[in-house]
GROMACS .gro file of C-alpha atoms in nm:
model
  398
    1MET     CA    1  -0.013   0.005   0.004
    2THR     CA    2   0.278   0.244  -0.011
    3GLY     CA    3   0.237   0.535  -0.248
    4ARG     CA    4  -0.086   0.550  -0.227
    5ASP     CA    5  -0.244   0.860  -0.215
    6LEU     CA    6  -0.310   0.961   0.138
    7HIS     CA    7  -0.672   1.148   0.040
    8GLU     CA    8  -0.794   0.799  -0.121
    9PHE     CA    9  -0.698   0.616   0.142
   10ARG     CA   10  -0.839   0.862   0.377
   11ALA     CA   11  -1.206   0.815   0.203
   12GLU     CA   12  -1.163   0.467   0.199
   13VAL     CA   13  -1.124   0.431   0.577
   14ARG     CA   14  -1.379   0.691   0.618
   15ARG     CA   15  -1.633   0.483   0.440
   16TRP     CA   16  -1.536   0.177   0.614
   17CYS     CA   17  -1.581   0.303   0.917
   18ARG     CA   18  -1.936   0.421   0.833
   19ASP     CA   19  -2.026   0.114   0.765
   20ASN     CA   20  -1.817  -0.128   1.028
   21VAL     CA   21  -1.772   0.064   1.382
   22PRO     CA   22  -2.093  -0.123   1.540
   23PRO     CA   23  -2.249   0.288   1.669
   24ASP     CA   24  -2.368   0.122   1.968
   25TRP     CA   25  -2.082  -0.034   2.139
   26ARG     CA   26  -1.977   0.150   2.389
   27THR     CA   27  -2.328   0.042   2.517
   28ALA     CA   28  -2.314  -0.369   2.489
   29GLN     CA   29  -1.976  -0.353   2.629
   30THR     CA   30  -2.009  -0.177   2.973
   31GLY     CA   31  -2.052  -0.419   3.193
   32PRO     CA   32  -2.083  -0.756   2.946
   33SER     CA   33  -2.026  -1.084   3.026
   34GLU     CA   34  -1.628  -1.212   2.964
   35ALA     CA   35  -1.815  -1.384   2.698
   36GLU     CA   36  -1.958  -1.205   2.537
   37PHE     CA   37  -1.627  -0.912   2.605
   38VAL     CA   38  -1.409  -1.186   2.390
   39ALA     CA   39  -1.629  -1.297   2.114
   40PHE     CA   40  -1.716  -0.853   2.066
   41GLN     CA   41  -1.338  -0.854   2.089
   42GLN     CA   42  -1.250  -1.155   1.830
   43GLU     CA   43  -1.540  -1.058   1.566
   44TRP     CA   44  -1.431  -0.706   1.549
   45PHE     CA   45  -1.010  -0.824   1.535
   46GLN     CA   46  -1.138  -0.988   1.226
   47LYS     CA   47  -1.328  -0.750   1.058
   48LEU     CA   48  -1.045  -0.545   1.077
   49ARG     CA   49  -0.845  -0.779   0.946
   50SER     CA   50  -1.116  -0.835   0.586
   51ALA     CA   51  -1.061  -0.491   0.531
   52GLY     CA   52  -0.656  -0.501   0.580
   53TYR     CA   53  -0.695  -0.292   0.899
   54ALA     CA   54  -0.586  -0.499   1.218
   55VAL     CA   55  -0.206  -0.531   1.192
   56PRO     CA   56  -0.106  -0.241   0.957
   57HIS     CA   57   0.299  -0.183   1.096
   58TRP     CA   58   0.329  -0.560   1.062
   59PRO     CA   59   0.572  -0.668   0.713
   60ALA     CA   60   0.321  -0.733   0.393
   61ALA     CA   61   0.452  -1.066   0.367
   62TYR     CA   62   0.259  -1.206   0.787
   63GLY     CA   63  -0.029  -0.904   0.612
   64GLY     CA   64   0.053  -0.581   0.697
   65GLY     CA   65   0.317  -0.294   0.493
   66MET     CA   66   0.152   0.013   0.565
   67SER     CA   67   0.392   0.336   0.552
   68ILE     CA   68   0.380   0.498   0.853
   69PRO     CA   69   0.194   0.793   0.743
   70GLU     CA   70  -0.086   0.497   0.610
   71GLN     CA   71  -0.016   0.430   0.922
   72VAL     CA   72  -0.121   0.795   1.108
   73VAL     CA   73  -0.450   0.814   0.886
   74LEU     CA   74  -0.549   0.488   0.974
   75TYR     CA   75  -0.544   0.536   1.357
   76GLN     CA   76  -0.638   0.886   1.343
   77GLU     CA   77  -0.982   0.786   1.151
   78LEU     CA   78  -1.062   0.481   1.365
   79ALA     CA   79  -1.058   0.735   1.672
   80ALA     CA   80  -1.252   1.012   1.490
   81HIS     CA   81  -1.495   0.743   1.438
   82ASP     CA   82  -1.453   0.642   1.770
   83ALA     CA   83  -1.418   0.260   1.637
   84PRO     CA   84  -1.349  -0.019   1.928
   85ARG     CA   85  -1.008  -0.058   2.040
   86LEU     CA   86  -0.807  -0.462   2.005
   87VAL     CA   87  -0.801  -0.485   2.334
   88LEU     CA   88  -0.778  -0.850   2.371
   89ALA     CA   89  -0.549  -0.834   2.121
   90PHE     CA   90  -0.296  -0.613   2.209
   91VAL     CA   91  -0.009  -0.790   2.356
   92ALA     CA   92  -0.035  -1.044   2.046
   93VAL     CA   93  -0.009  -0.778   1.716
   94HIS     CA   94   0.243  -0.584   1.925
   95HIS     CA   95   0.424  -0.739   2.154
   96ALA     CA   96   0.466  -1.119   2.023
   97ALA     CA   97   0.512  -0.978   1.688
   98ALA     CA   98   0.754  -0.734   1.733
   99THR     CA   99   0.946  -1.031   1.928
  100LEU     CA  100   0.936  -1.358   1.720
  101LEU     CA  101   1.001  -1.083   1.380
  102ALA     CA  102   1.329  -0.934   1.577
  103ALA     CA  103   1.474  -1.228   1.752
  104GLY     CA  104   1.200  -1.546   1.639
  105THR     CA  105   1.314  -1.870   1.402
  106GLU     CA  106   1.114  -1.902   1.059
  107GLU     CA  107   0.944  -2.165   1.218
  108GLN     CA  108   0.831  -1.973   1.514
  109ARG     CA  109   0.697  -1.723   1.324
  110ARG     CA  110   0.525  -1.947   1.034
  111ARG     CA  111   0.339  -2.113   1.348
  112HIS     CA  112   0.234  -1.794   1.565
  113LEU     CA  113   0.138  -1.439   1.322
  114PRO     CA  114  -0.096  -1.661   1.100
  115ALA     CA  115  -0.215  -1.791   1.400
  116ILE     CA  116  -0.207  -1.458   1.544
  117LEU     CA  117  -0.462  -1.331   1.296
  118ASP     CA  118  -0.620  -1.611   1.364
  119GLY     CA  119  -0.723  -1.512   1.729
  120GLU     CA  120  -0.484  -1.622   1.846
  121LEU     CA  121  -0.432  -1.373   2.201
  122TRP     CA  122  -0.146  -1.338   2.460
  123VAL     CA  123   0.000  -1.226   2.757
  124GLN     CA  124   0.325  -1.092   2.879
  125GLY     CA  125   0.459  -1.246   3.117
  126PHE     CA  126   0.759  -1.069   3.290
  127SER     CA  127   0.707  -0.921   3.600
  128GLU     CA  128   0.652  -1.057   3.950
  129PRO     CA  129   0.576  -0.986   4.295
  130GLY     CA  130   0.944  -0.902   4.369
  131ALA     CA  131   1.078  -0.778   4.046
  132GLY     CA  132   0.886  -0.471   3.903
  133SER     CA  133   1.073  -0.239   3.809
  134ASP     CA  134   1.395  -0.403   3.838
  135LEU     CA  135   1.258  -0.639   3.588
  136ALA     CA  136   1.621  -0.846   3.596
  137ALA     CA  137   1.523  -0.992   3.972
  138LEU     CA  138   1.320  -1.218   3.898
  139ARG     CA  139   1.342  -1.554   4.013
  140THR     CA  140   1.111  -1.757   3.787
  141THR     CA  141   1.325  -2.082   3.695
  142ALA     CA  142   1.368  -2.271   3.396
  143ARG     CA  143   1.601  -2.570   3.461
  144ARG     CA  144   1.697  -2.811   3.126
  145ASP     CA  145   1.526  -3.116   3.127
  146GLY     CA  146   1.673  -3.307   2.829
  147ASP     CA  147   1.480  -3.138   2.527
  148THR     CA  148   1.170  -2.918   2.779
  149TYR     CA  149   1.270  -2.699   3.047
  150ARG     CA  150   1.078  -2.719   3.356
  151VAL     CA  151   0.930  -2.354   3.479
  152THR     CA  152   0.872  -2.335   3.867
  153GLY     CA  153   0.764  -1.935   3.961
  154GLN     CA  154   0.520  -1.656   3.964
  155LYS     CA  155   0.435  -1.386   3.734
  156VAL     CA  156   0.222  -1.073   3.796
  157TRP     CA  157   0.000  -0.796   3.586
  158ALA     CA  158  -0.009  -0.993   3.309
  159SER     CA  159  -0.302  -0.810   3.212
  160GLY     CA  160  -0.542  -1.031   2.976
  161ALA     CA  161  -0.388  -1.388   3.143
  162GLN     CA  162  -0.708  -1.535   3.222
  163TYR     CA  163  -0.800  -1.503   2.798
  164ALA     CA  164  -0.412  -1.591   2.660
  165ASP     CA  165  -0.390  -1.934   2.414
  166TRP     CA  166   0.063  -1.817   2.479
  167CYS     CA  167   0.293  -1.607   2.764
  168LEU     CA  168   0.552  -1.425   2.632
  169LEU     CA  169   0.828  -1.588   2.942
  170LEU     CA  170   1.107  -1.476   3.104
  171ALA     CA  171   1.263  -1.696   3.378
  172ARG     CA  172   1.614  -1.765   3.506
  173THR     CA  173   1.842  -2.033   3.338
  174ASP     CA  174   2.178  -1.949   3.509
  175PRO     CA  175   2.130  -1.877   3.882
  176ASP     CA  176   2.536  -1.810   3.924
  177ALA     CA  177   2.520  -1.542   3.620
  178PRO     CA  178   2.464  -1.148   3.669
  179LYS     CA  179   2.175  -1.158   3.741
  180ARG     CA  180   2.083  -0.971   3.363
  181ARG     CA  181   2.307  -1.317   3.182
  182GLY     CA  182   2.142  -1.586   3.313
  183ILE     CA  183   1.774  -1.498   3.171
  184SER     CA  184   1.610  -1.689   2.920
  185TYR     CA  185   1.337  -1.592   2.712
  186PHE     CA  186   1.033  -1.815   2.600
  187LEU     CA  187   0.688  -1.891   2.405
  188MET     CA  188   0.501  -2.071   2.651
  189ASP     CA  189   0.157  -2.272   2.617
  190MET     CA  190  -0.122  -2.119   2.860
  191ARG     CA  191  -0.270  -2.481   2.773
  192THR     CA  192   0.005  -2.660   2.928
  193PRO     CA  193  -0.018  -2.859   3.301
  194GLY     CA  194   0.067  -2.654   3.618
  195ILE     CA  195   0.033  -2.341   3.528
  196GLU     CA  196  -0.264  -2.156   3.752
  197VAL     CA  197  -0.352  -1.794   3.633
  198ARG     CA  198  -0.553  -1.639   3.914
  199PRO     CA  199  -0.706  -1.255   3.791
  200ILE     CA  200  -0.679  -0.961   3.995
  201ARG     CA  201  -0.980  -0.731   4.120
  202ASN     CA  202  -0.821  -0.324   4.059
  203ALA     CA  203  -0.946  -0.042   4.230
  204VAL     CA  204  -1.286   0.017   3.988
  205GLY     CA  205  -1.389  -0.335   3.988
  206GLU     CA  206  -1.209  -0.437   3.693
  207SER     CA  207  -0.979  -0.780   3.663
  208HIS     CA  208  -0.796  -0.653   3.380
  209PHE     CA  209  -0.465  -0.778   3.522
  210CYS     CA  210  -0.414  -1.186   3.626
  211GLU     CA  211  -0.114  -1.345   3.883
  212ILE     CA  212  -0.003  -1.665   3.667
  213PHE     CA  213   0.174  -1.933   3.935
  214LEU     CA  214   0.367  -2.215   3.745
  215ASP     CA  215   0.473  -2.527   3.952
  216ASP     CA  216   0.745  -2.702   3.729
  217VAL     CA  217   0.595  -2.616   3.379
  218PRO     CA  218   0.706  -2.809   3.061
  219VAL     CA  219   0.790  -2.609   2.799
  220PRO     CA  220   0.969  -2.730   2.490
  221ALA     CA  221   1.334  -2.567   2.409
  222ALA     CA  222   1.245  -2.530   2.106
  223ASN     CA  223   1.043  -2.303   2.285
  224LEU     CA  224   1.328  -2.033   2.334
  225ILE     CA  225   1.363  -1.732   2.169
  226GLY     CA  226   1.730  -1.653   2.111
  227ALA     CA  227   2.009  -1.784   2.291
  228GLU     CA  228   1.979  -1.942   2.611
  229ASN     CA  229   2.082  -1.722   2.892
  230ALA     CA  230   2.013  -1.407   2.625
  231GLY     CA  231   1.631  -1.335   2.728
  232TRP     CA  232   1.702  -1.011   2.907
  233GLN     CA  233   1.836  -0.870   2.512
  234VAL     CA  234   1.567  -0.991   2.332
  235ALA     CA  235   1.366  -0.861   2.615
  236GLN     CA  236   1.422  -0.494   2.504
  237GLN     CA  237   1.249  -0.549   2.183
  238THR     CA  238   0.907  -0.673   2.344
  239LEU     CA  239   0.956  -0.336   2.591
  240GLY     CA  240   1.100  -0.115   2.275
  241ALA     CA  241   0.768  -0.177   2.130
  242GLU     CA  242   0.592  -0.147   2.426
  243ARG     CA  243   0.696   0.181   2.451
  244GLY     CA  244   0.711   0.311   2.209
  245LEU     CA  245   0.550   0.176   1.872
  246THR     CA  246   0.235   0.061   2.045
  247MET     CA  247   0.163   0.442   2.110
  248LEU     CA  248   0.133   0.609   1.742
  249GLU     CA  249  -0.293   0.437   1.773
  250LEU     CA  250  -0.261   0.568   2.161
  251ALA     CA  251  -0.219   0.950   2.080
  252GLU     CA  252  -0.390   0.953   1.798
  253ARG     CA  253  -0.687   0.810   2.063
  254LEU     CA  254  -0.576   1.066   2.367
  255GLY     CA  255  -0.577   1.363   2.071
  256ASN     CA  256  -0.925   1.256   1.923
  257ALA     CA  257  -1.169   1.126   2.057
  258GLY     CA  258  -1.033   1.166   2.388
  259PHE     CA  259  -0.948   1.528   2.338
  260ARG     CA  260  -1.271   1.586   2.215
  261TRP     CA  261  -1.505   1.470   2.510
  262LEU     CA  262  -1.289   1.688   2.708
  263VAL     CA  263  -1.355   2.026   2.479
  264GLU     CA  264  -1.737   1.892   2.499
  265ALA     CA  265  -1.752   1.857   2.849
  266CYS     CA  266  -1.561   2.174   2.895
  267ALA     CA  267  -1.822   2.284   2.642
  268THR     CA  268  -2.174   2.165   2.815
  269PRO     CA  269  -2.324   2.426   3.085
  270ASP     CA  270  -2.343   2.342   3.482
  271ALA     CA  271  -2.583   2.417   3.673
  272THR     CA  272  -2.648   2.756   3.728
  273GLY     CA  273  -2.591   2.778   3.296
  274ARG     CA  274  -2.212   2.869   3.298
  275ARG     CA  275  -1.993   2.697   3.072
  276PRO     CA  276  -1.673   2.542   3.224
  277VAL     CA  277  -1.493   2.698   2.872
  278ASP     CA  278  -1.616   3.057   2.976
  279ASP     CA  279  -1.325   3.097   3.259
  280PRO     CA  280  -1.044   3.135   3.106
  281VAL     CA  281  -0.796   2.947   3.345
  282VAL     CA  282  -1.012   2.657   3.150
  283ALA     CA  283  -0.961   2.784   2.842
  284ASP     CA  284  -0.625   2.839   2.915
  285ARG     CA  285  -0.520   2.461   3.047
  286LEU     CA  286  -0.741   2.285   2.716
  287VAL     CA  287  -0.491   2.510   2.533
  288ALA     CA  288  -0.210   2.362   2.700
  289LEU     CA  289  -0.329   2.038   2.673
  290ASP     CA  290  -0.389   2.051   2.316
  291ILE     CA  291  -0.070   2.174   2.259
  292GLU     CA  292   0.124   1.881   2.435
  293ILE     CA  293  -0.146   1.648   2.212
  294THR     CA  294   0.010   1.822   1.925
  295GLY     CA  295   0.378   1.751   2.050
  296LEU     CA  296   0.290   1.381   2.150
  297ARG     CA  297   0.157   1.270   1.832
  298ALA     CA  298   0.442   1.454   1.642
  299LEU     CA  299   0.700   1.215   1.866
  300CYS     CA  300   0.492   0.912   1.783
  301SER     CA  301   0.531   0.927   1.368
  302ASP     CA  302   0.860   1.033   1.435
  303LEU     CA  303   0.989   0.753   1.635
  304VAL     CA  304   0.813   0.456   1.441
  305GLU     CA  305   0.922   0.633   1.073
  306ARG     CA  306   1.334   0.619   1.267
  307HIS     CA  307   1.277   0.311   1.355
  308ASP     CA  308   1.183   0.187   1.069
  309THR     CA  309   1.515   0.349   0.872
  310VAL     CA  310   1.673   0.181   1.224
  311THR     CA  311   1.828   0.530   1.310
  312ALA     CA  312   1.597   0.559   1.633
  313GLY     CA  313   1.814   0.639   1.962
  314PRO     CA  314   1.841   0.481   2.231
  315ALA     CA  315   1.620   0.682   2.474
  316ASP     CA  316   1.355   0.710   2.225
  317ALA     CA  317   1.056   0.505   2.315
  318SER     CA  318   1.105   0.581   2.687
  319ILE     CA  319   1.069   0.938   2.581
  320VAL     CA  320   0.754   0.880   2.407
  321LYS     CA  321   0.560   0.653   2.720
  322LEU     CA  322   0.671   0.909   2.972
  323TYR     CA  323   0.512   1.181   2.800
  324TYR     CA  324   0.211   0.995   2.679
  325SER     CA  325   0.105   0.836   3.015
  326GLU     CA  326   0.168   1.150   3.237
  327LEU     CA  327  -0.014   1.328   2.986
  328LEU     CA  328  -0.259   1.115   2.989
  329GLN     CA  329  -0.289   1.141   3.357
  330ARG     CA  330  -0.290   1.513   3.375
  331MET     CA  331  -0.619   1.517   3.087
  332THR     CA  332  -0.815   1.251   3.272
  333ASP     CA  333  -0.703   1.464   3.580
  334PHE     CA  334  -0.886   1.788   3.459
  335GLY     CA  335  -1.178   1.581   3.304
  336THR     CA  336  -1.224   1.459   3.680
  337GLU     CA  337  -1.214   1.859   3.705
  338VAL     CA  338  -1.409   1.975   3.561
  339GLY     CA  339  -1.694   1.681   3.572
  340GLY     CA  340  -1.691   1.758   3.909
  341VAL     CA  341  -1.945   1.558   4.182
  342GLY     CA  342  -2.134   1.404   3.864
  343ALA     CA  343  -1.808   1.286   3.771
  344HIS     CA  344  -1.817   1.053   4.049
  345THR     CA  345  -2.127   0.870   3.972
  346VAL     CA  346  -2.054   0.690   3.667
  347LEU     CA  347  -1.906   0.351   3.811
  348ARG     CA  348  -1.798   0.163   3.452
  349LYS     CA  349  -1.650   0.228   3.171
  350PRO     CA  350  -1.680   0.005   2.856
  351MET     CA  351  -1.466  -0.282   2.835
  352SER     CA  352  -1.377  -0.261   2.448
  353GLY     CA  353  -1.304   0.113   2.501
  354GLY     CA  354  -0.940   0.304   2.536
  355TRP     CA  355  -0.773   0.419   2.864
  356GLU     CA  356  -0.940   0.839   2.761
  357SER     CA  357  -1.362   0.679   2.767
  358GLY     CA  358  -1.481   1.020   2.932
  359ALA     CA  359  -1.584   0.834   3.269
  360TRP     CA  360  -1.278   1.090   3.361
  361VAL     CA  361  -1.295   0.898   3.710
  362LEU     CA  362  -1.243   0.589   3.597
  363ASP     CA  363  -1.029   0.714   3.320
  364PHE     CA  364  -0.838   0.934   3.588
  365VAL     CA  365  -0.755   0.623   3.803
  366GLY     CA  366  -0.740   0.369   3.534
  367SER     CA  367  -0.426   0.657   3.385
  368TRP     CA  368  -0.194   0.586   3.699
  369GLU     CA  369  -0.119   0.219   3.487
  370TRP     CA  370   0.042   0.331   3.241
  371THR     CA  371   0.348   0.509   3.453
  372ILE     CA  372   0.409   0.171   3.564
  373PRO     CA  373   0.379  -0.143   3.362
  374GLY     CA  374   0.654  -0.154   3.085
  375GLY     CA  375   0.880   0.015   3.354
  376THR     CA  376   0.750   0.320   3.563
  377SER     CA  377   0.801   0.694   3.539
  378GLU     CA  378   1.127   0.705   3.700
  379ILE     CA  379   1.265   0.390   3.565
  380GLN     CA  380   1.275   0.564   3.185
  381ARG     CA  381   1.419   0.919   3.292
  382THR     CA  382   1.699   0.708   3.404
  383ILE     CA  383   1.723   0.589   3.066
  384ILE     CA  384   1.640   0.871   2.906
  385GLY     CA  385   1.874   1.076   3.128
  386GLU     CA  386   2.156   0.785   3.092
  387ARG     CA  387   2.117   0.577   2.753
  388GLY     CA  388   2.019   0.985   2.557
  389LEU     CA  389   2.173   1.216   2.747
  390GLY     CA  390   2.490   1.014   2.847
  391LEU     CA  391   2.460   1.126   3.216
  392PRO     CA  392   2.722   0.925   3.455
  393ARG     CA  393   2.487   0.516   3.581
  394GLU     CA  394   2.280   0.541   3.885
  395PRO     CA  395   2.511   0.387   4.158
  396THR     CA  396   2.413  -0.012   4.170
  397GLY     CA  397   2.380  -0.153   4.605
  398THR     CA  398   2.633  -0.313   4.750
   0.00000   0.00000   0.00000
């Protein structure tokens, strides 16, 4: 599709959205059963796939091949038409695909990339109770036993694990090596005996995150990604996708539908008939957020373009992740202020939506997730300082 006229492509996507975005999906996806949620997500994914819109960032050989400008147009129009997000497929189409394309074998790519397009779901098994921000401190072990590894340990904050078919798993294969050098990266079938998934109910009553308990789980050696004990390097490919490439869509959603709802909230009269936007302070904050969102969109487009040309800097993805997560917090916090007491009476939000749904209090509480997963804001600032600015490394404890 590279080289196609962008005006024609935008018109095509607009027509498709008008014909295919379910007009009542927000109502239907507010409070559905788990089975209804999964069925809706899988159906929506296949609609996007049939149009060629599900994995635009993948290579053309695997069903993608859109240029960066085309991807921007696509995400702009999906956001403008308030299309559902691919919540369930997010890890599969971004993290799993990035890992397989960068470090997987040809056999692993042939096995899993087509399966992802058919609806195979993935979860990321990285963080542990004692290894979140300091991921290299993980203690889950993988012991070699012939052509199998036996995995024992615990993972936490695993998004969507209760639905997943496969897991991107980090485990320690050499307990005597320096902590970053004794880790290996595996593809683990979530239907394997010895795996127990426990959903975690969060502050707004949802169970987005899960714990995963692993008791002597057999993982074939053929499911190793990269070399044994070289998993830390492979994991950087996964984290790079989480911190950078996924942001293109999220930035467009934040800057389009999300900001539009904020403007509408500011233009809605209160009980006295006054509109919040008539207050110069409110108007000034709206303008400031608009400027920040414009900067975020530009950063994301630039990062994806330079990723494709292999010219991205070592801290660029961290800059985008930090900028997005903290801007999301500021914007949803402001929405909560503008929404007033009424915003606190909204108890549910659509499950197939983004982090900006217009349910401002729930959005604000949920926004704090983004400053933790994929590396906390503090970790991102350290990466930016050390890898981006060349500052001295932080001292390590003894």
